[in-house]
mmCIF file of C-alpha atoms in Angstrom:
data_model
loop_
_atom_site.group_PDB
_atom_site.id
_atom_site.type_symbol
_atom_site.label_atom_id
_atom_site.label_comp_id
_atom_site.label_asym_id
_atom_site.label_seq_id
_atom_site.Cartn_x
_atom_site.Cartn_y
_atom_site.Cartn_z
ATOM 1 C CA UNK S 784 120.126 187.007 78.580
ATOM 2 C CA UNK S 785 116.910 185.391 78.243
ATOM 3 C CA UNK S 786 113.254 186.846 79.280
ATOM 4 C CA UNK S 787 110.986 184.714 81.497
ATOM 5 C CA UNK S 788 108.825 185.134 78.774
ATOM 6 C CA UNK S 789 111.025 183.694 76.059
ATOM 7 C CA UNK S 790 112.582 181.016 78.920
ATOM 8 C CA UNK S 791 109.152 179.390 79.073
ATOM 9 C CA UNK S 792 108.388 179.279 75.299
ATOM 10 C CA UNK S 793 111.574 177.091 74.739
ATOM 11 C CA UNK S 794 110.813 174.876 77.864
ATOM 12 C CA UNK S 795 107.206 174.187 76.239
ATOM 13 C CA UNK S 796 109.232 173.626 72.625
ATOM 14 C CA UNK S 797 111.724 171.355 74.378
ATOM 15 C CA UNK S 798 108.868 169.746 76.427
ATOM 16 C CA UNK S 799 106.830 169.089 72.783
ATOM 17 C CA UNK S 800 110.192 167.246 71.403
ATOM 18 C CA UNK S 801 110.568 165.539 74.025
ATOM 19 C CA UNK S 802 107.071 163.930 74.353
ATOM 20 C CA UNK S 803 107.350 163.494 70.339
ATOM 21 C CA UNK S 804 110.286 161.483 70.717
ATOM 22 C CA UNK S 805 109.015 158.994 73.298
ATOM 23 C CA UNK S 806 105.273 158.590 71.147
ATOM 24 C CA UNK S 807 107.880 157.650 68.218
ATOM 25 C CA UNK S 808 110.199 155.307 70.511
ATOM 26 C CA UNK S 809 107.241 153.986 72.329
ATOM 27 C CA UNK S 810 105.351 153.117 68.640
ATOM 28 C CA UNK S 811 108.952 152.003 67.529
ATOM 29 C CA UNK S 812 108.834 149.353 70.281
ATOM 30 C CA UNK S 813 105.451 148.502 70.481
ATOM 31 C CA UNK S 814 105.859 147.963 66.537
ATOM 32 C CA UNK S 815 108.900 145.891 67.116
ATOM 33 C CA UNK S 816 106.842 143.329 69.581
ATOM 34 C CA UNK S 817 104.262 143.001 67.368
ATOM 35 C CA UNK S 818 106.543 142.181 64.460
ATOM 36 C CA UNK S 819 108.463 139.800 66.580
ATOM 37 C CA UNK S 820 105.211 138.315 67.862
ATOM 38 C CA UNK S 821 103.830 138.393 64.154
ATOM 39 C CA UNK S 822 107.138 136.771 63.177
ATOM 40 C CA UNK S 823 107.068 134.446 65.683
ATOM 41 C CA UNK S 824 104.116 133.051 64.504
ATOM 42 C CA UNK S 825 104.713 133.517 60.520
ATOM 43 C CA UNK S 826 107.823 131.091 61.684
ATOM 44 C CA UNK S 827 105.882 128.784 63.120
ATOM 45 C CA UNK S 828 104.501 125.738 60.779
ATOM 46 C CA UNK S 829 100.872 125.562 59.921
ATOM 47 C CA UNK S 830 100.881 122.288 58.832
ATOM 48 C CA UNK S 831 103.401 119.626 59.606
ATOM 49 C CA UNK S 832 106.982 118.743 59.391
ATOM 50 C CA UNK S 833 106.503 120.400 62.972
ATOM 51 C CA UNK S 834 109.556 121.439 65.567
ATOM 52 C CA UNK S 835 108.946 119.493 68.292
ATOM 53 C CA UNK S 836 109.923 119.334 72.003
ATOM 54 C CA UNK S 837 110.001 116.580 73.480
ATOM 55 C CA UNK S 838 109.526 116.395 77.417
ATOM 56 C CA UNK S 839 109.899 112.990 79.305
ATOM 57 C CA UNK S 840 111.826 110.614 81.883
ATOM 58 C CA UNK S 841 111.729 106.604 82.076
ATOM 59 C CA UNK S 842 111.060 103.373 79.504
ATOM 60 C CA UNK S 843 107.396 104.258 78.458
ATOM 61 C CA UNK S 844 108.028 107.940 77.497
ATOM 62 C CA UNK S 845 111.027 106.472 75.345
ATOM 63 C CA UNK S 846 108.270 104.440 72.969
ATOM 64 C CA UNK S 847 106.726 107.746 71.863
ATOM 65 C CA UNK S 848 110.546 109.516 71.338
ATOM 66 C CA UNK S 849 111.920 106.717 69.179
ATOM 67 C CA UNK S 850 108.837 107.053 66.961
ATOM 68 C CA UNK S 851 109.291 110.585 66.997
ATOM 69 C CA UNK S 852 113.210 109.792 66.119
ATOM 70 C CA UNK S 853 112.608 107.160 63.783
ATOM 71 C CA UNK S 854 109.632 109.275 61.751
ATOM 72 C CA UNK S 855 112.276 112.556 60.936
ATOM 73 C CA UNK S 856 113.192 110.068 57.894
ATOM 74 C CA UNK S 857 109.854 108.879 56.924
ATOM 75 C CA UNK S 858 108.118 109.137 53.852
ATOM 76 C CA UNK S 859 105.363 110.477 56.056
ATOM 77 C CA UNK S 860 107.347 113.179 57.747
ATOM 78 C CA UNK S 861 105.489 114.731 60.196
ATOM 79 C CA UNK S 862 109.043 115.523 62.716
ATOM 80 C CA UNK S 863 111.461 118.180 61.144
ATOM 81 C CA UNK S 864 113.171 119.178 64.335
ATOM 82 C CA UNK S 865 114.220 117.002 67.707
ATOM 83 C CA UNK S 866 115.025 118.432 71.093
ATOM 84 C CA UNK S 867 114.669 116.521 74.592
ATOM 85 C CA UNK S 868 113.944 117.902 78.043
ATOM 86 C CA UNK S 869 114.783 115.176 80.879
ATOM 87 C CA UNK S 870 115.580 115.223 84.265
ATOM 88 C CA UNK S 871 119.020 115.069 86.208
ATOM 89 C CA UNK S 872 120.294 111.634 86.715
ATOM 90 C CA UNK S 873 120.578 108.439 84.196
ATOM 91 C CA UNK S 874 116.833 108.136 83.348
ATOM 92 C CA UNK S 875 116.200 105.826 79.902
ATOM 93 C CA UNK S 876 115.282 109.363 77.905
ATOM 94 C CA UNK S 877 118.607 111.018 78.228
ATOM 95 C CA UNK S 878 120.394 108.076 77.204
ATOM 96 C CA UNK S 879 118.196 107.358 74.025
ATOM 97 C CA UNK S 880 118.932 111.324 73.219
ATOM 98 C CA UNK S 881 122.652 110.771 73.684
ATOM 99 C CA UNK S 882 122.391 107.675 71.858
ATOM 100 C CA UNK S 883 120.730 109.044 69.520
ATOM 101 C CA UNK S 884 122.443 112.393 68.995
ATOM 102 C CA UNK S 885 118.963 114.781 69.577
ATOM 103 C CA UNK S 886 120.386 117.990 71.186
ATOM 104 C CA UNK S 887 119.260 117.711 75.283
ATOM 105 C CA UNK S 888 117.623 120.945 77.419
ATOM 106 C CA UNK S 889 117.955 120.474 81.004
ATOM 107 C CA UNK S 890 114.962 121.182 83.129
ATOM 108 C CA UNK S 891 113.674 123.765 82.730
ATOM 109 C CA UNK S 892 114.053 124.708 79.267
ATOM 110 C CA UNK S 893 115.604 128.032 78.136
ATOM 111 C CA UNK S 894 115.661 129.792 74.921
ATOM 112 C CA UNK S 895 112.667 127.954 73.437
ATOM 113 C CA UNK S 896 111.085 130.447 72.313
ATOM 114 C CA UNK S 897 109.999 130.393 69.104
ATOM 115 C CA UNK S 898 112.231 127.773 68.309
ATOM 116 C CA UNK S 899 109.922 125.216 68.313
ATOM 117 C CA UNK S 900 106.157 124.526 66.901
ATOM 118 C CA UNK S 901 104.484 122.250 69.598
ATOM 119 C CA UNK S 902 105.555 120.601 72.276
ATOM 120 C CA UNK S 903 105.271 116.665 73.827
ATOM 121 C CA UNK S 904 105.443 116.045 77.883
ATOM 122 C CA UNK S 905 105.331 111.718 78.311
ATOM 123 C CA UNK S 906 105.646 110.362 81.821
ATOM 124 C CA UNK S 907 107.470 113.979 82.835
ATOM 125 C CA UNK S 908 106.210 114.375 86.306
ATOM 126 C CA UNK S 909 106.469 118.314 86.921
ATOM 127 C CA UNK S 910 103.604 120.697 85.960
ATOM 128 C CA UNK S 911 104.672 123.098 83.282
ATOM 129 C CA UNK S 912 103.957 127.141 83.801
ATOM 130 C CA UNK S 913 101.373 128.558 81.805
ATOM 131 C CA UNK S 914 104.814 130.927 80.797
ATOM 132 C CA UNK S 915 106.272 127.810 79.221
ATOM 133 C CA UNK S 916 103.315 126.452 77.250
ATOM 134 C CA UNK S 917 102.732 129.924 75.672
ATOM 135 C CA UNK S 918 105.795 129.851 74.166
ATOM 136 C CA UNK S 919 104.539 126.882 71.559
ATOM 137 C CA UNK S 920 102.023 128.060 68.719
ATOM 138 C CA UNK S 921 100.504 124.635 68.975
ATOM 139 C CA UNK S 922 100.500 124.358 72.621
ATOM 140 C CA UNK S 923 102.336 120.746 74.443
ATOM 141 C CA UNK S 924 100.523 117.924 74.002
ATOM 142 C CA UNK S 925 100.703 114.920 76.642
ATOM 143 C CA UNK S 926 100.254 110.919 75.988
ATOM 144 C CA UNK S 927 98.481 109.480 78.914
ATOM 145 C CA UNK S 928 97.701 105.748 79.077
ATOM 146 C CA UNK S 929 94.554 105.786 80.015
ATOM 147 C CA UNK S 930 91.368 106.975 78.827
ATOM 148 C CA UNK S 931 90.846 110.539 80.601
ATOM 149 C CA UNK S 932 88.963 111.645 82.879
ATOM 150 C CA UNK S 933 89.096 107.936 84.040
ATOM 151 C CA UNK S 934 92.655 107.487 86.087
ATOM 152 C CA UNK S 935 93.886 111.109 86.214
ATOM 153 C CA UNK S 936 97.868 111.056 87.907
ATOM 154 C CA UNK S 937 100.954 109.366 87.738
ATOM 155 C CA UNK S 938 100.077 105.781 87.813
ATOM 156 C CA UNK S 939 97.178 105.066 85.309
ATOM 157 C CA UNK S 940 98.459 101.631 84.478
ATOM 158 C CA UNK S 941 99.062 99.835 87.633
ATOM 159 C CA UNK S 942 95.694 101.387 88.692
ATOM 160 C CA UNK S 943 93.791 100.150 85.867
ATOM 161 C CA UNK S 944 94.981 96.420 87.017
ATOM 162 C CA UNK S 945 94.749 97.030 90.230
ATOM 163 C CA UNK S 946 90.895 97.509 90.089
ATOM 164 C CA UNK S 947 90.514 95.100 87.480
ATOM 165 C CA UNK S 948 89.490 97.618 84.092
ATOM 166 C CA UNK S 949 88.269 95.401 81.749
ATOM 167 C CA UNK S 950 88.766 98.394 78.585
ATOM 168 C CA UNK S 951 91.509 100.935 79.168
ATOM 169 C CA UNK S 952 93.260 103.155 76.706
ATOM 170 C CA UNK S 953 95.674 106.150 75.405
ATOM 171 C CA UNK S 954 94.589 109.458 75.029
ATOM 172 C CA UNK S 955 96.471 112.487 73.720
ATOM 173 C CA UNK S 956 95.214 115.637 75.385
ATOM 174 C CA UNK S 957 96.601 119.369 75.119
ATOM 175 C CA UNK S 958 98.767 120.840 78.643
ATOM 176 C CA UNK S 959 96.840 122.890 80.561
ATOM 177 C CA UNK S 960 99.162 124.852 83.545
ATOM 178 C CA UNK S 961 99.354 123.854 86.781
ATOM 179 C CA UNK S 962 97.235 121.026 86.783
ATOM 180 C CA UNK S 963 97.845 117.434 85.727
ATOM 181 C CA UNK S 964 95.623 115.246 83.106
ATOM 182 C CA UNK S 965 92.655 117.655 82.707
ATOM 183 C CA UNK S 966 93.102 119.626 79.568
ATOM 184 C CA UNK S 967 91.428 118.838 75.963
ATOM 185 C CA UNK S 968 91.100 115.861 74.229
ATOM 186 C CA UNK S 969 93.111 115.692 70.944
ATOM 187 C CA UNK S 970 92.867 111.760 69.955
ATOM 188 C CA UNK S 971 91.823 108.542 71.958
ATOM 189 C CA UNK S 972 92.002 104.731 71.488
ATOM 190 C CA UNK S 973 90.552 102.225 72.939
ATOM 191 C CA UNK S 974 92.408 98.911 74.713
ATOM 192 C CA UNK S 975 90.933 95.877 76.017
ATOM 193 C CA UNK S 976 92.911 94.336 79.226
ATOM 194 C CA UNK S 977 94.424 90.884 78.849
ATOM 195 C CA UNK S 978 92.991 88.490 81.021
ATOM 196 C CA UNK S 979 95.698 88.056 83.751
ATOM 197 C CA UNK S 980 98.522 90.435 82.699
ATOM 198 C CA UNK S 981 100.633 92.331 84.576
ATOM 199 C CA UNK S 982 100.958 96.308 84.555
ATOM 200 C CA UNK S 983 104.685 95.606 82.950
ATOM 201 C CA UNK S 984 102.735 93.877 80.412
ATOM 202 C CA UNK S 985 100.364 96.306 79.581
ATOM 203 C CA UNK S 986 102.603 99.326 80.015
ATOM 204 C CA UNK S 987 104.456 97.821 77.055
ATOM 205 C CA UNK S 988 101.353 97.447 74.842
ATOM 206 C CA UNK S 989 99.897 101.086 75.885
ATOM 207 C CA UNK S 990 103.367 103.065 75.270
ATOM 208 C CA UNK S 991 103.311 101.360 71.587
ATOM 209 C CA UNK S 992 100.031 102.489 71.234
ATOM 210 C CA UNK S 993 100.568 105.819 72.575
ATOM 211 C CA UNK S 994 103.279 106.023 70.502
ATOM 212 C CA UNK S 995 101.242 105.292 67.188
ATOM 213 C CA UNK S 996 97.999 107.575 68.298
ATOM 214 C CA UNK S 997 100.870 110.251 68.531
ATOM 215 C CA UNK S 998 101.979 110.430 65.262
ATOM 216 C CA UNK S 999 98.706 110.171 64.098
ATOM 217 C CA UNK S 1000 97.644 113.052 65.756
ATOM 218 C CA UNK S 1001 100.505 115.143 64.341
ATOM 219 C CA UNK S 1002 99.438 114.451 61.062
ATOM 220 C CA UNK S 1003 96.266 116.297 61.391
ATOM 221 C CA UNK S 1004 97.248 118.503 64.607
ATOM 222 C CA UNK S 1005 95.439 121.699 63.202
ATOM 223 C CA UNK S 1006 92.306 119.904 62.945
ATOM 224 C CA UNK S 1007 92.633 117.847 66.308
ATOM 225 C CA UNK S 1008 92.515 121.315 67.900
ATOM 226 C CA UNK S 1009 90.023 122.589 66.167
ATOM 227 C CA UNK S 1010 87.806 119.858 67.109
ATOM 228 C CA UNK S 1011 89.323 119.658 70.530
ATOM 229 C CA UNK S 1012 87.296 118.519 73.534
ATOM 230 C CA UNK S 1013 86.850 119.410 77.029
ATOM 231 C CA UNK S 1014 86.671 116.243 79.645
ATOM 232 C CA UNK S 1015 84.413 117.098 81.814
ATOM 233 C CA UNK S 1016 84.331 115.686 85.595
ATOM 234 C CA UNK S 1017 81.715 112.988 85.043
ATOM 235 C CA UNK S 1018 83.869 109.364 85.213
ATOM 236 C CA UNK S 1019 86.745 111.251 86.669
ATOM 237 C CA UNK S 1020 89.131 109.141 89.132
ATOM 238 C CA UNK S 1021 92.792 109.280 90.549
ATOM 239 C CA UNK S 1022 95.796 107.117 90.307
ATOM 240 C CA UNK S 1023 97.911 108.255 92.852
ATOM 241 C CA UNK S 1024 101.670 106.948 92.940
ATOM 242 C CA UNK S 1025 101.998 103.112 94.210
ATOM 243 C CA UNK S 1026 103.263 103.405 97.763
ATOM 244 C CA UNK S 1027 104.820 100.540 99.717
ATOM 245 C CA UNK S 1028 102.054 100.847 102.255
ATOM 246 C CA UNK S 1029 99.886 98.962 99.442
ATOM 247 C CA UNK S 1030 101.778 95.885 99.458
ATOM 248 C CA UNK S 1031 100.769 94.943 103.261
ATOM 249 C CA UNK S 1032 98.246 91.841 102.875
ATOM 250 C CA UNK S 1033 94.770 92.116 104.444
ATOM 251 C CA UNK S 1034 93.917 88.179 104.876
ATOM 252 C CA UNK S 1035 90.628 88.901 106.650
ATOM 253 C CA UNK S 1036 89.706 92.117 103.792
ATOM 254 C CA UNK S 1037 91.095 90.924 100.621
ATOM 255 C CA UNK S 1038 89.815 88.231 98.364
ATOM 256 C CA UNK S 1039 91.569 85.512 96.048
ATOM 257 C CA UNK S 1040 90.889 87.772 93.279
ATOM 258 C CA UNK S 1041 91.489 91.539 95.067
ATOM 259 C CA UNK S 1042 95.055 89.478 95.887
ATOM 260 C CA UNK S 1043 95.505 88.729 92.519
ATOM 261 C CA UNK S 1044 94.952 91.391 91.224
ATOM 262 C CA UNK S 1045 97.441 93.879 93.402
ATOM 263 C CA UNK S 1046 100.737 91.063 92.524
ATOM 264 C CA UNK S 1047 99.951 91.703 88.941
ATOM 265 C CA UNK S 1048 99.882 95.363 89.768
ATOM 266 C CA UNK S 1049 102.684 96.204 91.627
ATOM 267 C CA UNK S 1050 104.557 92.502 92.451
ATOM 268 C CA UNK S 1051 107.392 93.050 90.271
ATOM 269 C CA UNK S 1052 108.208 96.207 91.866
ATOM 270 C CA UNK S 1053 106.976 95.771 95.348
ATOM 271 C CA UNK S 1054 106.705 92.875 96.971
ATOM 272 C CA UNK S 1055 103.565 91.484 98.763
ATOM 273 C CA UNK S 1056 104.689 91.539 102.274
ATOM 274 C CA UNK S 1057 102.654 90.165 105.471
ATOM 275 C CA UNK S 1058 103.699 89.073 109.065
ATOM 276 C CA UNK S 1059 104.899 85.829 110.415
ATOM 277 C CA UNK S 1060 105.117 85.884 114.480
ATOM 278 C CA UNK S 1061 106.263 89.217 114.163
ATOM 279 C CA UNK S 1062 108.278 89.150 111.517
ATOM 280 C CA UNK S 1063 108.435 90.858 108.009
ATOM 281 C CA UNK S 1064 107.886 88.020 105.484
ATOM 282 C CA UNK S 1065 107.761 88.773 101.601
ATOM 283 C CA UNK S 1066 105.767 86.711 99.206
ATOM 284 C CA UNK S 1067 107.381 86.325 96.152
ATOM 285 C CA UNK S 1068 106.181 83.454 93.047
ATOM 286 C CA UNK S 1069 102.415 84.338 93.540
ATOM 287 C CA UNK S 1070 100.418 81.206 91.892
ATOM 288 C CA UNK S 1071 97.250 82.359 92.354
ATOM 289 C CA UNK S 1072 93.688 80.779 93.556
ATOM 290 C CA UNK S 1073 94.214 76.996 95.287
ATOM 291 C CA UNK S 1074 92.122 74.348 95.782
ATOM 292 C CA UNK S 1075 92.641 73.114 99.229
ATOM 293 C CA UNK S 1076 91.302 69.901 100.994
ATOM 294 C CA UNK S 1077 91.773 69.997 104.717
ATOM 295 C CA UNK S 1078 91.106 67.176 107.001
ATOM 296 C CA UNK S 1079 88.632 68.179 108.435
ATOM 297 C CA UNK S 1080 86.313 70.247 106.169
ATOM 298 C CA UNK S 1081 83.735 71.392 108.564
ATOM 299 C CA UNK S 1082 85.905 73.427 109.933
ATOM 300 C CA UNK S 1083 86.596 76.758 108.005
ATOM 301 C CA UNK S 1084 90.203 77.841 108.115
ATOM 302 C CA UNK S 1085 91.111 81.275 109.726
ATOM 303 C CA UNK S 1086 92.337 84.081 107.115
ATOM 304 C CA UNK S 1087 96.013 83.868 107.341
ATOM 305 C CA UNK S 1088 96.503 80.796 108.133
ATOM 306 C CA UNK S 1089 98.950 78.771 106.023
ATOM 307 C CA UNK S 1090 99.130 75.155 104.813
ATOM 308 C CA UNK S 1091 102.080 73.694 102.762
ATOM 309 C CA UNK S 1092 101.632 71.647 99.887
ATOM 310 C CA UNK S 1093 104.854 69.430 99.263
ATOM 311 C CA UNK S 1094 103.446 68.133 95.390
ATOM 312 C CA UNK S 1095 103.284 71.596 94.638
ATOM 313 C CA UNK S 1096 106.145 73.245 96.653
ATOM 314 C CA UNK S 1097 103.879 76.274 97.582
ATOM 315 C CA UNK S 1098 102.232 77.739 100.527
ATOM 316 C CA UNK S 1099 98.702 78.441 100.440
ATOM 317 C CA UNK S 1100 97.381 81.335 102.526
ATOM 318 C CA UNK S 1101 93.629 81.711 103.775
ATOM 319 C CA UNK S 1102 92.285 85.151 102.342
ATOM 320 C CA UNK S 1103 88.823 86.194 102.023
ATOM 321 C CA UNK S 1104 87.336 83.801 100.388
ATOM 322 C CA UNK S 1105 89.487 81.075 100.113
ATOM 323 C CA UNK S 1106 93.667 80.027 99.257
ATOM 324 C CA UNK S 1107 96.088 81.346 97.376
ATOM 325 C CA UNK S 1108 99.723 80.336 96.878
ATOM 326 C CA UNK S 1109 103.250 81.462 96.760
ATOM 327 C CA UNK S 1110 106.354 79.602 95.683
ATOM 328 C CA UNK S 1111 109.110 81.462 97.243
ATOM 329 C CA UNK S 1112 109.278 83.722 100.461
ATOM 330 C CA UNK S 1113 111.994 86.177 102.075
ATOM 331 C CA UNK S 1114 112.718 86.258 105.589
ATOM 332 C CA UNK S 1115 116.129 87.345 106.133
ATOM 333 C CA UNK S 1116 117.110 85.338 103.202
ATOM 334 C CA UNK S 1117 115.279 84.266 100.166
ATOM 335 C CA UNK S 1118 113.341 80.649 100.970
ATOM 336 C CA UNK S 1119 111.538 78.026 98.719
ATOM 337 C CA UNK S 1120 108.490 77.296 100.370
ATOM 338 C CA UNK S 1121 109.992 73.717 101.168
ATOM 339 C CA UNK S 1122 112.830 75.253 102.740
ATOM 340 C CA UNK S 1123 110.691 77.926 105.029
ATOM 341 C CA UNK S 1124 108.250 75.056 105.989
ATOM 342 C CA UNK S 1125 111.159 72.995 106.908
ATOM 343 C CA UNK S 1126 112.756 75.284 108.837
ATOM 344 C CA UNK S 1127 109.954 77.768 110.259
ATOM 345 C CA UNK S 1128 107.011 76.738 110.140
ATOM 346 C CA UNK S 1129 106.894 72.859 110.570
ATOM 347 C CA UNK S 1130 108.022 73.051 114.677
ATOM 348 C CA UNK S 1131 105.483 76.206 114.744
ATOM 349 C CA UNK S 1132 102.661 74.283 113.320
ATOM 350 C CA UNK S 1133 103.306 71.475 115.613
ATOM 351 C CA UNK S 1134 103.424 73.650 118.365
ATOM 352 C CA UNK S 1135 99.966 75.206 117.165
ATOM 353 C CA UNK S 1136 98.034 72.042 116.712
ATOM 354 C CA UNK S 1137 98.896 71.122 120.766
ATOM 355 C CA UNK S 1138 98.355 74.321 122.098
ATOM 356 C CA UNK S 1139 94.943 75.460 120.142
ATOM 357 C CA UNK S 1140 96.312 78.656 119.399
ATOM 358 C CA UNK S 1141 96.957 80.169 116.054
ATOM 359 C CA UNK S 1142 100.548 81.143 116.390
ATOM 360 C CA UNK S 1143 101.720 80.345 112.928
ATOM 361 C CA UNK S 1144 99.505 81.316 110.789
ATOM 362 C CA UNK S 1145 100.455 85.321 108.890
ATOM 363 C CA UNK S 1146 98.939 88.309 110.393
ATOM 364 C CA UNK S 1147 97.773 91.781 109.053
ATOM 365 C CA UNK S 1148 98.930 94.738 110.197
ATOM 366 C CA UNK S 1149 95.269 96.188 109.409
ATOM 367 C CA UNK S 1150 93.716 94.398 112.308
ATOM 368 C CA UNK S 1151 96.033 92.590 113.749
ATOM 369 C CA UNK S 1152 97.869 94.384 116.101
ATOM 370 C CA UNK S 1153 96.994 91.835 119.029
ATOM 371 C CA UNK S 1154 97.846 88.759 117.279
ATOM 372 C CA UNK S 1155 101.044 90.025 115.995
ATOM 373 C CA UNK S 1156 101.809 91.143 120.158
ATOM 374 C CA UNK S 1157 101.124 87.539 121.122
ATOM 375 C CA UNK S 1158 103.374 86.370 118.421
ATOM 376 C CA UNK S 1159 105.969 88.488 119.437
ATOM 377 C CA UNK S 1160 105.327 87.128 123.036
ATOM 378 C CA UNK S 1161 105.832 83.709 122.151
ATOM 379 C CA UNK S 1162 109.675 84.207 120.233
#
């Protein structure tokens, strides 16, 4: 049987292994992190092919990921590995990746790390955890048609016709979490806006071009980030997603030009829409400024009001600062302007011209609340 004495002295002993024991496992570990974190790293290219990631959704993101594709067999080579992150649903990225055999990660991503060297986010939409862009030695870039700060959010192009950019651009900046558009620039170009083209038009040109500045900044991607640099605030504006709200017409507000310039913005998607004695038309076929002679020129038209022009087929519409046309309209049904004159607005006109009111002419909501009530009246 054991003293106190001698008790104690082999608790202490025991107490000694013990501790010894977890200073070894707890070095053992610690070691082990560091060489998997060294390793990590060591695996990790430090010049390109690279292992890329690839992060995206609809047409324009597609551009950059078939030149990503198409480069893995280049003479150039600056893509050794392929994977895609999309979205649920049928978006134009998962079927080029199925098309096109790259393996597909559904959002959002597991098992990445170390797997892959850098990754690419194109027209993604959700804001990637800082957790997420740690796990790439190179960090995630982004292509971004604009040229940042200018037109920071999701809808750089139709905002850059909308206000009528002259230059506009691609830039290639590095992720930063939690916040869209603001990190590092990598690589910019310059564009210069066709006069009159639409934001399909120029979406086209810019993902082509994003596509190109892309690969170009893989090719020297150590250096781009050494030479990285910040944005900065000055120049700095928003592009906030195109809402239907924006297609309403403001006759008295808007000028031949402003008018112009929002159907080559978001017309192919949205229709310009206005109201015709309290009715929902849509203007479809816009033809742009018009040269109008009334008979009697000393008077100045009101904006809204609308004259057809049978050599033409179009109605023109007062704005601003004078007329613009459209070819086609829907209300109910699609109508040629020769077939809604005919049937609308003729007997509404003729009513107008006796009465001295302004009953057929189109109303804005903005402003026209009371005009739009007497129409209503009058059905």
């Amino acid at each position: 049987m054991w003293t106190k004495s001698r008790a104690a002295g082999a608790y202490l002993t025991t107490l000694q292994h013990v501790r010894c024991c977890c200073k070894q496992t707890i070095w053992k570990r610690s070691g082990e992190m560091r060489q998997r974190r060294l390793c990590r790293l060591m695996s990790s290219a430090s010049a390109p092919p690279w292992r890329v990631l690839f992060f995206g959704t609809d047409q324009f993101a597609v551009e950059s990921l078939q030149f990503l594709a198409s480069n893995r067999s280049s003479s150039e080579r600056v893509v050794e590995k392929l994977e895609v992150v999309t979205l649920p649903g049928n978006v134009p990225v998962k079927r080029f990746a199925q098309e096109n055999q790259l393996p597909l990660h559904s959002w959002p991503p597991d098992n990445v790390d170390g797997q892959f060297d850098v990754g690419v986010v194109v027209s993604f939409g959700c804001l990637l955890h800082e957790s997420l862009i740690n796990k790439f030695p190179y960090g995630i870039l982004n292509v971004h048609p604009s040229l940042l700060p200018r037109w920071r959010g999701s809808a750089p192009i139709f905002h850059t016709i909308l206000h009528g950019d002259a230059v506009t651009g691609v830039t290639i900046i590095q992720i930063r979490p939690h916040k869209f558009d603001v990190g590092p620039i990598l690589n910019q170009a310059l564009h210069q806006v066709p006069e009159n083209c639409t934001a399909d038009e120029l979406g086209v040109v810019l993902a082509t071009k994003g596509a190109r500045l892309l690969i170009d900044t893989l090719m020297t991607l150590s250096e781009r980030i050494a030479n990285r640099r910040d944005q900065g605030q000055t120049g700095a504006t928003f592009a906030p997603k195109i809402k239907a709200s924006m297609s309403w017409v403001v006759w008295e507000e808007q000028t031949c030009e402003q008018i112009d310039r929002l159907y080559r913005a978001i017309g192919s998607r949205i229709p310009l829409m206005t109201t015709w004695m309290g009715r929902t038309i849509k203007l479809l076929d816009f033809v742009g400024k018009m040269h109008i002679s009334l008979s009697d020129e000393r008077r100045k038209p009101i904006p809204g009001s609308v004259s057809y022009q049978k050599e033409s087929n179009t109605l023109a519409v007062y704005c601003k600062d004078g007329w613009v046309g459209f070819r086609t309209v829907v209300l109910k049904k699609r109508l040629t302007a020769t077939d809604f004159y005919n049937g609308y607005l003729h007997q509404t006109l003729q009513k107008t011209a006796l009465s001295g009111t302004a009953e057929g002419q189109f109303i804005s909501i903005k402003g026209g609340r009371k005009a739009q009530q007497r129409g209503n009246s009058k059905l």
